[in-house]
Every structure is written in structure tokens, then in C-alpha cells.
Amino acid sequence: MRDLLGGKGANVAEMTRILGADRVPGGFTITTEACVAYMESGGATPAGLDAQVADALARLEAQSGRTLGDADDPLLVSVRSGARESMPGMLDTVLNLGLTDRSVEGLAARTGNPRFAWDSYRRFVQMYGNVVHGVSGERIEQEIRALKARRGVTEDTELDVDDLRELVTTFKGLYREATGEDFPQDPQVQLDGAIRAVFDSWTGERAVTYRRLNRIPDSWGTAVNVQQMVFGNKGETSGSGVAFSRDEVDGSPEPSGDFLPNAQGEDVVSGVRTPRDIRELADWQPAVHAQLMDILRTLERHYGDMQDTEFTVEEGHLYMLQTRNAKRPAQAAVRFAVDAVAEGLLDRGAAIATIDAASLDALLHPTFGNLDYTVLARGVAASPGAAKGEIVFTAKEAVAAAAEGREVVLVRPFTEADDVAGFHAARGILTSEGGKASHAALVARGMGRPAVTGAGDVEIDLAAGEMRVGDVVLRAGDRIAINGTTGGITTDDVPLVEPEISAEFLTVLGWCDELRTLGVRTNADTPQDAAKAIEFGAEGIGLCRTEHMFLGDRQPVMADVILAADDEARTRAIDALRPLQEADFEEILRTMAGRPVTVRLLDPPLHEFLPHPHDLPEGSPERARVESLQEANPMLGTRGVRLGILMPALYEMQVRALFTAAAKVDGANVEVMVPLVDYERELELVRALIERVAQETGVPDGAYTVGTMIELPRACFLADAIAHYADFFSFGTNDLTQTGLGFSRDDIEARILARYIDVGILDRSPFETIDSPGVGQMLRMGAWLGRKTKRDLKLGVCGEHGGDPDSIDFFHHSGIDYVSCSPFRVPIARVAAAQAAI
Ligand code: ADP
Ligand code: MG
Ligand code: MG
């Protein structure tokens, strides 16, 4: 029921069923639909909500035997956000609601623990003011720091009742300053305010930013969970913590997590106090530890996935407050999949389904190339992978630097939800506070960014714009490197090296190969790329672009071909190019050792190979010639098959070079591909040319195939006619997106995309994930019409979409035979193809 109740609400209800009502505090959930109605009406309370909340509250009161905010024995509740997909820390939550000047005394008397009562009240006034009315969190922290300094103590827990009373008075003052009103003493007013605040937090800036980055639709809304409070701050046999059913960083089977005695949950995640490792729970309260371990196993079995939980212990009684499938770095995801199969928890298909294919990128990312670097400081290895770059101290600077193409490491004392955009922009994150469960660690792992947290020896002085370790002082712009796998930090210029694929990852990839039906090839133009792709499991080359072979020191020769004054000069220039091209092909064919290699004939507009007219002498014939070749819309101009029609000698040279190379390589498997075909006659003509050259070079029929890219709308609609001349189609989804949507790929990202996402026209770039209802339907029509003509027509997809998991799912269900993507996406495509098949 997560769509309706949000992930937290649905799982709290489910946990109550599995674990029993004495393990989960009671409560009720206001649905995401109510939030949507609230948003759509511009902030009016949805009809019927008040009555239903009153009704549900009455039942909770009856069940608990207490009344919300009662003067003698108050029921207190938390008001918790919870969206369909978890957005850790991005939405608001209010704890200890129901406390007032009167009920705090009742709670103190009833529990015989005034310190606890006043600690809860000061937390409530603080949180309610901050969350519901925007009282500055920084001001609040200042006041706490100031009071601790006056009392000469360092921990919140060392403040006594009078101190806490004083804080309540101070916070109420801040509240009055911010709102012009007194702090509400009516629990009903408090509850209404908190519910609205949770609704509002859905449209708050940090939640919106998080949704953009994680592609969560704005239209979902959040649920609101009103839940009876249990208290981790009641003394030394109480506490709060987070626990993962397995190690959340490497996926190994021992549960991991953090806890704090005598604390509410916020204290654990905020990094204000340094938490203790979950293993120490066994020394603190052995029975609770055993219960927790048992519950973690039960939940894992029930959900069939690694769990991330929050718990509170109240005077020795364990309560579970939340569970969800754990977000985890790629290596932990892979480790879990392999272990879950070995333990009989999941079958192979189900295990593979728990992996976020896109996250596997991180396994293919760099690590430190040497380990004998000078360690400047150490912190917690919070998110694996290594990164280096210039230091920046704010998220804003990180975003600005990334926009300029600079590589930066974001350095902060601790991070907050507002810093999320900076995470995205930075290569890596370094914090001086917090542990593995801190906000910085959580977000970094979710994004696949390397992170080192809690580096206690690093002193960060934001005001001075510097970080100090001992007597080393570093400023913004200085270079630093961090290793999120080990926790190491250094100023050495450590080389970053590409990773090896682990044995577990190989196992998973092997399972994927058995399950998938979609082939996976690679886009490669060089033998190096081809070799890398084979190592990653590519079954062939789906797109070998030939244009790169004409750049660099060959560009002048290519320019001669294009600018030749007469046929004779052109033939001479082409003859000079052919042996070079032949050698390129030979090397690639050898590397691919009999695997299919699709070679695309020249595609880009010719002027890309020419010097810029302004670099040529004014009035010179070369300049006039180059100017005459300039086009207003080069991407829609003289390119693709049009080159082959206008300048057949060029295509002929390429085909001759390819066939001559193939003749020298045993078992060469060549597929000649003609780009940008609109009309069947274009392909007919070029095919005739290819067949003639094959005869002239002595290549037998059947030793090669000829196909075309389908990358223009007309080609999709006329694919049945085109298929008469094609042995295969390869959908060029980049150009098909460009021409189908009329979006210039090179301009849309910078100008249009962000705005389109903001106003809800798009939720991601159509160049990243295929626009399935539009461009995707053209592709399906092309596939269907093509196969009407030739039942066994081979269909591939090349272009960025071939490495995108969501697009791969679509291609699988469109009857495509294989996708082709860049070498580093090949493992991701293998996993995504298996997930599409299960
Ligand atoms: P988030 O989504 O930001 O994690 P939660 O709704 O989970 O927000 O609340 C944050 C923390 O508040 C929890 O981890 C838990 O420690 C504490 N909390 C929430 N509800 C209760 C409750 N009913 N009793 C005790 N603590 C609670
Ligand atoms: Mg939570
Ligand atoms: Mg193209």
C-alpha cells in the first residue's frame, strides 16, 4: 500500500502485523491522496480530513488509555512524513507533540522523571518552531551551545532540569519573535499545525531538489503518520538507533548500525553526539540486542531484501519505528544478491531484481592507484570509491565549479538536506563529523559518490574558509584526495585507477547472461575500447563510428579529399587515406575475434573535418571553398547516406578498406551500416555500391551483411520498404529523439531541460531515457514494419539509451535483439537486460 500510505506508513502497518502490536507504537496514517488534495487546493484542509483525524485520534487515545496533551498523563505523538519512495531527511517530522506548559508537569509527575519531561518539551518547542514556523535552526543551536558553555558542560545529556526549563523559555521567545504569537498550548492546534507542515515540506526547496535528482514525480505527495511516542531519552536503559540487517557499506552478513543511550532518534542521525556501534548494544542490553537481531532476520525474510530500520528502546523495551529496503552502494548490492541466493533467501531472478542496475556504475569507478600515500587524516569509510579535486566549502561553490568543468571535493563539518545539489556536483564528499549513518553518508551512497565522514582530526573553519589538520592548512581551491573505501584523506596527487570486476560481480553477471534474452554489444571506435568492452562482456560491436579515424593528424588528408579541385586530386587523396583506414579496421576486427562488428559508414557533416574559415586567408580559394560548405543546419544537412550519394568515392574507399581488412582476419564478422536513411532508394544505391566492391575485393556473398540505421521518423514509417534492402536495422535513438521531438541535442540540455523539468513537462532528459510514448512508439512501428517484410530481420539499438536501464526494459519489450552501449555501461546493460526478462 505504499502508493497510498507512503513507504513508512505501509511498512509500519506491515511490521505491526509481522512483529506484533507490542513492538510497534500505535498510530494512524493520513494518505498521500490527502496531501495531493491539499496541494491542489493551494493549502486548504481537504474535506473530511479533520473529522477523520479526530476519529482516528480518539481510537488511538482509547487504545493507549491516554488523551493527547492531557494535563496529568498526556498521550504524546510524533507526526512523521513518509513518501512513496523514501526521501531520507528531506521531509519534516515533529516529535513529542502534545506537550504544553501543563502536560509537561503531568508527564514529569507521572514518570517521576522531570529531566526527561523537560528534555522532551524543549525538543518539541525547538522542533515545532523550526519545522512548522521556520525558527532558525542555527539560532536554536547557538542558544544550546551558549548554555552549555555557561554551564561548562559538553554533552546535551549533562544539562539539568533547570537548564532545560530555561531552554524552553528561550525557544518560546524565538517562537514569538518569528511568529508574533505565543507558543500554542492547545494540542489540537499543535497537531493541525504539524500535519500542515508535513504536507508543506513536500513542496519545500530541499525536497524538490531531491526529487529532481532522483526523478521522483512532484505529483505523489507525502503521507503523514501520527504515531504514539515511545521514549529513548528516559534514562540509561533507554536509547535510539538505526540498524541495517547487513553491513550497509560492503553488504557482508553481519548487521550494522549505530545507537545512542538516553537519546531520541534525531540525535543519532544529526551527528550532534557520536553514536556507538550496534555491536556494543550486546554489552549495554543483551536481551534487546538479541531481540533486534532476531527482528532484523524476520524482516529480511519477509521483505526478501536487506533492511534499514530505526528503533527506540524505552526502559528496556524494544520498539521498531521504521523499516525499508536498504539503499546501498553497488558492492553491497552485489554481495547481498550472491549471499541471498547462497542462503536460500532468494532465487537468482529475485536476487538480481534487488540490484539497482544504474548504481553499478560505482563498481566501474576509480580507486586509489597506490596505497603508500601520505595520510593527512582518516575518517569513516562512508561511501566507496576514490575522488580527487579542488576543495570547496559550500554546496553553492560546488555547483558553480562543476558548471565550469572543475573537479571538486565538497568539504563540510556535516551536511544537511540543503547541500544535496552540491553532492551531485562534487566528485566526493568529506565531513569532519557524523558516522556511517549520517546524512552525508546516506546521500553519498545513494548517489554513488565517494565519501569520507567523521574525520575528527580535520578542523573546518567555514568563516576563515580553511580546513586544518595539525599544522597543515588547506584553503578553497587546494587539491585533496579522499578514499571512501578506506577512509583515507591525502593531499598527495594519488593516481586514480580503474577497478577490476570482483568475483561476486562476475557471478551476478553470469546469472544475468543466463536470464536475459537481449544481446549486449558495445559502441567502440578503437581497439582499446573494444578490448575493454570484451572484458566487460560485450558480445560484439554494435556501432563502430568511423569519423574519429579521420581526425588528428589525418585531418589534413581528409580535408584534401573534401576540398579537392578535381576528381584526380580527390582520388589521390582518397588513395592516401585508404591504407590508414584499412589498418584501423584490421586491428579492431582482430580484437573482436570473430564477434560481429557493425561499421557505420561516414556520418557527420563534412565541414567538421575542415579548418575554420576564419583561420584561412581572406579571399583565398580554400576559404571560399570552405565557406561554400558551411550549412545553416548541419545536423539536418549534408551528412549520413547523403554523403554516400553525393561523394560515392568516399564510401567506396571505406568499404574497400573494410573488406580488404576483413580478408586478412580469420573469421572476421562484418556488418556494414548505412546511416541516416530516409528513402529506400538511398539504401538501394549504397547497397549496390557495397555489393560491387565486395565482388571486386573477392568477398563472397554471405560473408558480410548490409544494414541501415533507423534514426529518422520517415524511416520508421517506411521501414517495410527500407527492409527490402537491409539485413539488419539499428535504431539510432539519439538522432531519432532529436528528429522525432525536434529537440537539438546540443542545445536542449543547457537551455530548455531544467525549465521543462521544473514545470513538469518532463521528468528527465529524453536523451537519457527513451521517450517511450513518442519516440519509442516510432521505434516499435519501425521494428514491426521491418519484420513484416523480413521476419527474421535483426534489430539493434545503438545510442546512449542502449546503456540506460529504463530504456533497456522498453527495448526488451519491443522485440529488439540487442542493445549497444559504451564499454563502461556494458555490465549495467547485462543486469538491466536480465531484470527486463524476469
Ligand atoms: P525521517 O523520515 O526523516 O527519518 P522519521 O519520521 O523517521 O523521519 O522520524 C525521525 C526520527 O524520529 C525517527 O528515526 C525516530 O527516532 C523518531 N521518531 C519518530 N516517531 C517516533 C515515535 N513514535 N516514537 C519515538 N521516536 C520517534
Ligand atoms: Mg526515519
Ligand atoms: Mg545518428
PDB file of C-alpha atoms in Angstrom, residues 68-69 97-101 121 124 128 182-193:
ATOM      1  CA  LEU A  68      -3.477  13.859  23.620  1.00  0.00           C
ATOM      2  CA  GLY A  69      -1.804  16.528  25.715  1.00  0.00           C
ATOM      3  CA  LEU A  97       3.715  16.662  20.150  1.00  0.00           C
ATOM      4  CA  GLY A  98       1.084  17.181  22.837  1.00  0.00           C
ATOM      5  CA  LEU A  99       3.397  18.720  25.410  1.00  0.00           C
ATOM      6  CA  THR A 100       2.287  22.015  26.906  1.00  0.00           C
ATOM      7  CA  ASP A 101       3.222  24.032  29.992  1.00  0.00           C
ATOM      8  CA  TYR A 121       9.378  19.581  25.933  1.00  0.00           C
ATOM      9  CA  PHE A 124       9.249  19.767  20.975  1.00  0.00           C
ATOM     10  CA  TYR A 128       7.845  22.622  16.236  1.00  0.00           C
ATOM     11  CA  ASP A 182       2.753  32.638  21.824  1.00  0.00           C
ATOM     12  CA  PHE A 183       3.703  29.001  21.569  1.00  0.00           C
ATOM     13  CA  PRO A 184       0.411  27.069  21.124  1.00  0.00           C
ATOM     14  CA  GLN A 185      -0.877  25.417  24.292  1.00  0.00           C
ATOM     15  CA  ASP A 186      -3.777  23.598  22.626  1.00  0.00           C
ATOM     16  CA  PRO A 187      -2.678  20.103  21.486  1.00  0.00           C
ATOM     17  CA  GLN A 188      -5.260  20.185  18.710  1.00  0.00           C
ATOM     18  CA  VAL A 189      -3.741  23.365  17.294  1.00  0.00           C
ATOM     19  CA  GLN A 190      -0.319  21.750  17.547  1.00  0.00           C
ATOM     20  CA  LEU A 191      -1.497  18.674  15.663  1.00  0.00           C
ATOM     21  CA  ASP A 192      -3.130  20.681  12.867  1.00  0.00           C
ATOM     22  CA  GLY A 193      -0.008  22.798  12.524  1.00  0.00           C
TER      23      GLY A 193
END
